[in-house]
Coordinates of C-alpha atoms in Angstrom, one line a residue:
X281 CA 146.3 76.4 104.4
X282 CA 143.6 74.9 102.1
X283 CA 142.6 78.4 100.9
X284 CA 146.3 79.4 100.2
X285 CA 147.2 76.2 98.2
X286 CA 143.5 77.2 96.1
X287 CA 144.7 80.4 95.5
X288 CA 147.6 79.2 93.9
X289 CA 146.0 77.1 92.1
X290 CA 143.5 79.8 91.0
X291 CA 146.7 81.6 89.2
X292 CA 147.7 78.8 87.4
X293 CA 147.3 79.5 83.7
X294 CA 147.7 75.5 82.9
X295 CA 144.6 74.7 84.6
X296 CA 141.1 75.0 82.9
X297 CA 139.4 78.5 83.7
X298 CA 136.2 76.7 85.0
X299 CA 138.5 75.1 87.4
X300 CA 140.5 77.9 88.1
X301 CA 137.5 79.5 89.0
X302 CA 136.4 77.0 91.3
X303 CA 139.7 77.6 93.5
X304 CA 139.4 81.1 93.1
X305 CA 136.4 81.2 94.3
X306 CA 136.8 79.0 97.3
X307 CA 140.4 81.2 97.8
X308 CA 137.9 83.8 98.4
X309 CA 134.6 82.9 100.4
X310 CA 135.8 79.3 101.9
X311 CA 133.3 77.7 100.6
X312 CA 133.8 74.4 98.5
X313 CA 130.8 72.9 97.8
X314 CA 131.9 69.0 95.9
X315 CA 127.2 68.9 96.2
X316 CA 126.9 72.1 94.1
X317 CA 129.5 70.6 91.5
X318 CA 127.5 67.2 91.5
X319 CA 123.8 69.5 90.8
X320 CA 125.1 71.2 88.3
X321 CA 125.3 68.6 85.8
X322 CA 121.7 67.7 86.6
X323 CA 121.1 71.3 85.8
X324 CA 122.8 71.7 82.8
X325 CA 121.7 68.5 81.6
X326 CA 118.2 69.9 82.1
X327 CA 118.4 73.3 80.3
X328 CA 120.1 70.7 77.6
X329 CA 117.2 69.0 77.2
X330 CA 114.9 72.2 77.0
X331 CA 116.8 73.7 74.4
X332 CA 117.1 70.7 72.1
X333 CA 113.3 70.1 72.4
X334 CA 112.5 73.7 71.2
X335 CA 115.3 73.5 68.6
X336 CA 113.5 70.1 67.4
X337 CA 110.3 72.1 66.9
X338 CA 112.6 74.9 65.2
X339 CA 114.3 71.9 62.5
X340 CA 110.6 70.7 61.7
X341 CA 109.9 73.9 60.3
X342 CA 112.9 74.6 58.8
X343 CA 112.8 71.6 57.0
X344 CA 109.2 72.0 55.9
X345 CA 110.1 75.3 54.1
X346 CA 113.1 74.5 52.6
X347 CA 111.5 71.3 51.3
X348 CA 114.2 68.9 53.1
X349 CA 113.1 65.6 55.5
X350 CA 115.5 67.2 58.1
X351 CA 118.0 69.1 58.9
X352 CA 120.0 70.3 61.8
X353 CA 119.7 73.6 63.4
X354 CA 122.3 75.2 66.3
X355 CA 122.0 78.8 67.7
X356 CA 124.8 80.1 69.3
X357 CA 123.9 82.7 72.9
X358 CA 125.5 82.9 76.2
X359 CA 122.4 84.2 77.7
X360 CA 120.8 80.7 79.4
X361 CA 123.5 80.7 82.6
X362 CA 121.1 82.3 84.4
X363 CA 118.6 80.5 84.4
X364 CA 120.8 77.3 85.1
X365 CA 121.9 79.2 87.8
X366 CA 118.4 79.8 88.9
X367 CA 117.1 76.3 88.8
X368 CA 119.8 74.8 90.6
X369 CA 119.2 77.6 93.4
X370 CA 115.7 76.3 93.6
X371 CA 116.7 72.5 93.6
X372 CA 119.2 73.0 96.4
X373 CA 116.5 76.1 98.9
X374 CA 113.3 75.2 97.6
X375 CA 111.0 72.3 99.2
X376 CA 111.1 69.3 96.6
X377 CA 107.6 69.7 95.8
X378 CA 108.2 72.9 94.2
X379 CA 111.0 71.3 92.1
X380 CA 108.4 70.8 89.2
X381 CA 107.7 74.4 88.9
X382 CA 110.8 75.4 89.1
X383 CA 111.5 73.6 85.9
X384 CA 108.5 74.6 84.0
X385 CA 109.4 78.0 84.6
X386 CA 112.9 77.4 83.6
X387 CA 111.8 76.2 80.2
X388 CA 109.7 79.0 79.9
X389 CA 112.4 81.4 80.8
X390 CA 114.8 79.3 78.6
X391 CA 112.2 79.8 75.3
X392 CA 111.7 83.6 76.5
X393 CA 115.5 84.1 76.5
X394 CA 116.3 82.4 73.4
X395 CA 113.4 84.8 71.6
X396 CA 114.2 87.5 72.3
X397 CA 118.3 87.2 72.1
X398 CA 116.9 85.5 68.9
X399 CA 114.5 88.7 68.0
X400 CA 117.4 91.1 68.5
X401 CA 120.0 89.4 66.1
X402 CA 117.4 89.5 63.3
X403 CA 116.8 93.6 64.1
X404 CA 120.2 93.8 63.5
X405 CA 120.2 92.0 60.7
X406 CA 123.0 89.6 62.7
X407 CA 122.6 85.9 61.2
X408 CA 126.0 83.6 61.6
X409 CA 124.7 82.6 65.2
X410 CA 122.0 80.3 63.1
X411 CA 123.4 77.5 61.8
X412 CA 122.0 74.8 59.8
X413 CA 123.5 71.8 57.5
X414 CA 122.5 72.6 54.2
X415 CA 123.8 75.5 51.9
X416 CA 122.2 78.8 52.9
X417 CA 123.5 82.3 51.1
X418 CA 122.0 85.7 53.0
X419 CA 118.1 85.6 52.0
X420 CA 118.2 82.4 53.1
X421 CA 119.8 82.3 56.3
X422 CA 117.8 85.7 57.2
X423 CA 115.1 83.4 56.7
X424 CA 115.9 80.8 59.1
X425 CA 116.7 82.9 61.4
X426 CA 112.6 84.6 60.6
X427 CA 111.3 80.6 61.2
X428 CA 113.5 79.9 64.3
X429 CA 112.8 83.1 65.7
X430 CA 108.9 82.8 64.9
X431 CA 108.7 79.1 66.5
X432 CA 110.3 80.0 69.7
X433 CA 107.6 83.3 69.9
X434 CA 104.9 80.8 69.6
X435 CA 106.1 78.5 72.4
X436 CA 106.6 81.3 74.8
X437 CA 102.9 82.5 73.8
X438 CA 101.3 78.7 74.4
X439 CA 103.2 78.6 77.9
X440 CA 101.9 81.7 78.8
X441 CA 98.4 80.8 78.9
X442 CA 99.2 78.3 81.3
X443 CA 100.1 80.8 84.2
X444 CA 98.5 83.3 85.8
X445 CA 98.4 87.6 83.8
X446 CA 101.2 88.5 86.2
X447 CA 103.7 86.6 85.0
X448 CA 103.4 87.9 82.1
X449 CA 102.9 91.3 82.7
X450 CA 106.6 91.4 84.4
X451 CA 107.8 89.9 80.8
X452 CA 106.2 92.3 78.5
X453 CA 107.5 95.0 81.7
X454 CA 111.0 94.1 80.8
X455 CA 110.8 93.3 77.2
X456 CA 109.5 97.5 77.3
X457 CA 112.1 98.8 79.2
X458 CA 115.1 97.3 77.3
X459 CA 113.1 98.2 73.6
X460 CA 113.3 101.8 75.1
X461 CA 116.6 101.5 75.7
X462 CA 117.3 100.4 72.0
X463 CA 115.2 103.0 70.9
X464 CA 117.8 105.7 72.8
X465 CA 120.7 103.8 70.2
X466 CA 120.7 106.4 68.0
X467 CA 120.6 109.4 70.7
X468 CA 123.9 107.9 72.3
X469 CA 125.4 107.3 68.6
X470 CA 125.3 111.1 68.1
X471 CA 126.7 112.0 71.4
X472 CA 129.6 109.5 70.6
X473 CA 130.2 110.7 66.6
X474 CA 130.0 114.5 68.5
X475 CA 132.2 112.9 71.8
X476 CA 135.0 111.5 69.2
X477 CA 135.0 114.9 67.3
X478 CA 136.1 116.9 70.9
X479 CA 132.9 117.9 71.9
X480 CA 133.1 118.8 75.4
X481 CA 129.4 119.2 76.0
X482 CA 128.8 115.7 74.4
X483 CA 131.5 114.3 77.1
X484 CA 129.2 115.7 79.5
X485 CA 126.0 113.9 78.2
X486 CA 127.8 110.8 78.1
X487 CA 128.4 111.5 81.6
X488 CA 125.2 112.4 82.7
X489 CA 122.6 110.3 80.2
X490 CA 124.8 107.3 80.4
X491 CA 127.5 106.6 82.9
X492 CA 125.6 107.8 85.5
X493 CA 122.3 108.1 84.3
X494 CA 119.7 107.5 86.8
X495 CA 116.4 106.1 87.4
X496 CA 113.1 107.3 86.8
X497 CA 111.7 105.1 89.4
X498 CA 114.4 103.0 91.1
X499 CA 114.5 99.2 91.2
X500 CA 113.4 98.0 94.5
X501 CA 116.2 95.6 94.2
X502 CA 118.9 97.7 94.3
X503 CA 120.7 99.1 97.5
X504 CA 121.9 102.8 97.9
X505 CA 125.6 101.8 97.1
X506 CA 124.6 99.5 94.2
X507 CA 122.6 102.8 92.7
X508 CA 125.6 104.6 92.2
X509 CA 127.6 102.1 90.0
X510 CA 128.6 103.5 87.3
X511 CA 126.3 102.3 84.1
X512 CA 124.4 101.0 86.4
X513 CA 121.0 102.0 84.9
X514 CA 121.7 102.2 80.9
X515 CA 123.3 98.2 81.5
X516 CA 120.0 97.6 83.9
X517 CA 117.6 99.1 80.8
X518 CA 120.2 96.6 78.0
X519 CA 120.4 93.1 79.5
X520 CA 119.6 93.8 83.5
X521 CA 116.0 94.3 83.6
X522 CA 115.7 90.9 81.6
X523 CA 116.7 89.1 84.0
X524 CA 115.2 91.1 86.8
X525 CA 111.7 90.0 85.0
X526 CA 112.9 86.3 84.7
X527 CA 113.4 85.8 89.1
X528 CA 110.1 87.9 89.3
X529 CA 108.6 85.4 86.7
X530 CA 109.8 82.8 89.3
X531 CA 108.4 84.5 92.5
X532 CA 105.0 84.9 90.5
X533 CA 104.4 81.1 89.9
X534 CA 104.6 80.8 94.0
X535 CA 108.7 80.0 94.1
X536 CA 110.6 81.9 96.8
X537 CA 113.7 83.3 96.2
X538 CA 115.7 85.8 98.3
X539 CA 117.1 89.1 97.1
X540 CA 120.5 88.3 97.9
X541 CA 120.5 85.9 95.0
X542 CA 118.2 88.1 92.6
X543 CA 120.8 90.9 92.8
X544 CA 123.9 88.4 92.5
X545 CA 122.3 87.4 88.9
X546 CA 121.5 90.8 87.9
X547 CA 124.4 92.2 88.8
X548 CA 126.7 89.1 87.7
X549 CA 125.0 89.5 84.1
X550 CA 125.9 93.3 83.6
X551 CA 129.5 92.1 84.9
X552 CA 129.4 89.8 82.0
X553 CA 128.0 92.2 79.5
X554 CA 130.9 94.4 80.2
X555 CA 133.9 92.5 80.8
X556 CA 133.0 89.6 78.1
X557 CA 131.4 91.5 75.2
X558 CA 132.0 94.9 75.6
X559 CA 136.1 94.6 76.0
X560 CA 136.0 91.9 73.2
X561 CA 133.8 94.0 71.0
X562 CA 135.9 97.5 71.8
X563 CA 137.3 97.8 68.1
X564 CA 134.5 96.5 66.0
X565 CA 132.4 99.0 68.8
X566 CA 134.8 102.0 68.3
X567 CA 134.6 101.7 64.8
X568 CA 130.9 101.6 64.1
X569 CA 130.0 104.2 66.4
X570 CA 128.9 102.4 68.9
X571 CA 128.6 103.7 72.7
X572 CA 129.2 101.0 75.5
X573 CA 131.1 101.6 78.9
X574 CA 134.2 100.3 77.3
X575 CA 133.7 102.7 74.3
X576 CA 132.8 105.5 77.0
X577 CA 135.7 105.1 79.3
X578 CA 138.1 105.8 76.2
X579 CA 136.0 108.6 75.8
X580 CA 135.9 110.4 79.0
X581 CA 139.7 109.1 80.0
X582 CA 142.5 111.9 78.6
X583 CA 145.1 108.6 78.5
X584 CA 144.1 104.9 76.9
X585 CA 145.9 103.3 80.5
X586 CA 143.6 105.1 82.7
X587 CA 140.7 104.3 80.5
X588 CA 141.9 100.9 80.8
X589 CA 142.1 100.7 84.5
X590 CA 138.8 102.2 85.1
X591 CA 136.8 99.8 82.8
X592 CA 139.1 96.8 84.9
X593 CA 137.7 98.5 88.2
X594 CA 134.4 99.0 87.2
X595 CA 134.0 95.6 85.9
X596 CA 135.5 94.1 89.0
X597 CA 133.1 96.2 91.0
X598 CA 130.0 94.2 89.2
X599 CA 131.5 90.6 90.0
X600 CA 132.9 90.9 93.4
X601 CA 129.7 92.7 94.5
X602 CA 127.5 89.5 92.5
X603 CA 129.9 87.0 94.4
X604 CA 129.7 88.5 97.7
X605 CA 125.5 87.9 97.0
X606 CA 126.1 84.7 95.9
X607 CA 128.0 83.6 99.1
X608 CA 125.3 85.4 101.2
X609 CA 122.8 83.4 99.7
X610 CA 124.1 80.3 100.2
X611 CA 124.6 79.7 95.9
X612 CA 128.2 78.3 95.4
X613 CA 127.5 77.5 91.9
X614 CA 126.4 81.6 91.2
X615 CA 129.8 82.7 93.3
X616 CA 131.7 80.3 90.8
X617 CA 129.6 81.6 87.6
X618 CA 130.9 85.4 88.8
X619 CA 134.7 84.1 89.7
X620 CA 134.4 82.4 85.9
X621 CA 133.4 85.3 84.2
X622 CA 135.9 87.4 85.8
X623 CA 139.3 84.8 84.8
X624 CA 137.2 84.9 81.5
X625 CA 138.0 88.6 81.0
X626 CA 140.6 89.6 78.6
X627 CA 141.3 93.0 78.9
X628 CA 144.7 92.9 77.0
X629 CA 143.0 93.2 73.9
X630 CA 142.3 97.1 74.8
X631 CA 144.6 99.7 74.1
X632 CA 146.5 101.0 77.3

């Protein structure tokens, strides 16, 4: 009776998505955890706390170069959940003496993140997530970005040398892999420009290099079924493998953590990257040339409904398969991350 009443509730548009996806979440798995609610504001007080520290270091040198006695810095990303999720994982499975690794690992995967989400919005020459409180035109914004960018480098450097080469060998592994992959950008550019133009042989490139692309050596941490996703490896190679690195990074500083959660973040973040950014991006995406599995499905779909559908199916496929993890590994608080991100979804804003 419970579950039925929370998935009622779950519908309700008046309701808050986050709580919305609590009850959709219980609706689902029967779990309702009221001591994963309660950690999770420790958590997110804690990544709070890391991130204002590093942005203190990041306003001291802004001010020093623009010649003010301070200012304020804020940098918008969505790329820290996981490594809430992560730390309040490791509160709740891992033996309290551990706890204080956990968290200096979590800063250091919090600096890691924020460099190199940081390092990619320079290479595009993207700039209005760094905001400060003083007048800045282009140059100068381009080079706050340069300082904020450089500080954040240097912290992840000095908390390097305080754990042992394997740790950060898996970093540099990941931070290789998805440079690779923006290396291919301009290969999967031409096959869209040549796609868009009726080329049927670039449809079947798409296809093959990038819907179902597959793996030079396969991820350990994938099953058989979870191989044959669709976008499975090019999203893996764009914002997967970072994450992949940041639980090995975990597991290398002597924390255990199982593989039913590794795969839930993992595949929970490529749920994310598709059904958050790529639908909202589709027309700014579509327009600059830009391939994506939104962009492709419209592509390799005859009919803008059935392209629709499929990227609503495959996206679904992602976050039910990275809640069913999350339930098997006992992580309420990952389960409702995956339900959030799925209520979160908007796919009216695609054609159909």
């Amino acid at each position: 009776m419970f579950e039925r009443s929370a998935g009622w509730l779950a519908r309700h548009d008046g309701l808050p998505t986050s709580a919305r996806a609590v009850f959709g979440y219980y609706a689902q798995s029967g779990v309702f955890d009221v001591a994963s609610l309660r950690l999770k504001r420790r958590v997110d007080a804690r990544i709070e706390q890391y991130v204002a520290d590093a942005f203190g270091e990041v306003e001291e040198a802004i001010a020093d170069e623009f010649g003010y006695d301070y200012v304020s810095f804020e940098y918008g990303t969505k790329l820290l959940l996981p490594a809430n999720l992560t730390l309040g994982y490791l509160y709740r499975h891992a033996d309290e003496s551990d706890h204080r690794t956990a968290e200096q690992v979590t800063r250091l995967a919090v600096d890691a993140l924020l460099d190199g989400d940081m390092r990619d919005a320079i290479n595009d020459d993207e700039y209005d997530d760094f905001e400060v409180d003083f007048e800045a035109d282009d140059p100068d914004r381009g080079r706050v970005a340069e300082i904020a960018q450089g500080v954040m480098q240097s912290r992840v450097e000095q908390q390097f040398t305080e754990y042992p080469a394997e740790v950060r060998d898996v970093y540099d592994w990941a931070v290789g892999i998805s440079e690779h992959h923006q290396e291919e950008d301009q290969h999967f550019r031409a096959l869209m420009d040549s796609a868009t133009g009726g080329d049927d042989e670039a449809l079947d490139a798409i296809t093959a290099e990038y819907k179902f692309a597959t793996f030079d050596e396969e991820p350990a941490l994938f099953t058989e079924d979870e191989l044959a996703l669709p976008y499975l490896k090019t999203q893996y190679d764009r914002v997967g493998v970072i994450y992949d690195a940041m639980i090995q990074m975990y597991r290398r500083s002597g924390l255990a953590i199982d593989n039913d959660f590794h795969r839930s973040i993992v595949l929970a973040i490529i749920g994310a990257q598709l059904w958050l950014d790529d639908v909202d991006d589709y027309p700014d995406d579509m327009a600059d040339g830009q391939l994506t599995p939104v962009t492709a499905e419209y592509l390799l779909n005859e009919d803008e409904t059935a392209a629709r559908e499929e990227v609503v199916d495959i996206s679904h496929e992602y976050l039910d398969r990275a809640k069913a993890q999350a339930t098997a590994a006992d992580s309420t608080l990952t389960g409702i991350a995956a339900e959030y991100i799925l209520r979160d979804g908007n796919p009216s804003v695609l054609p159909s």
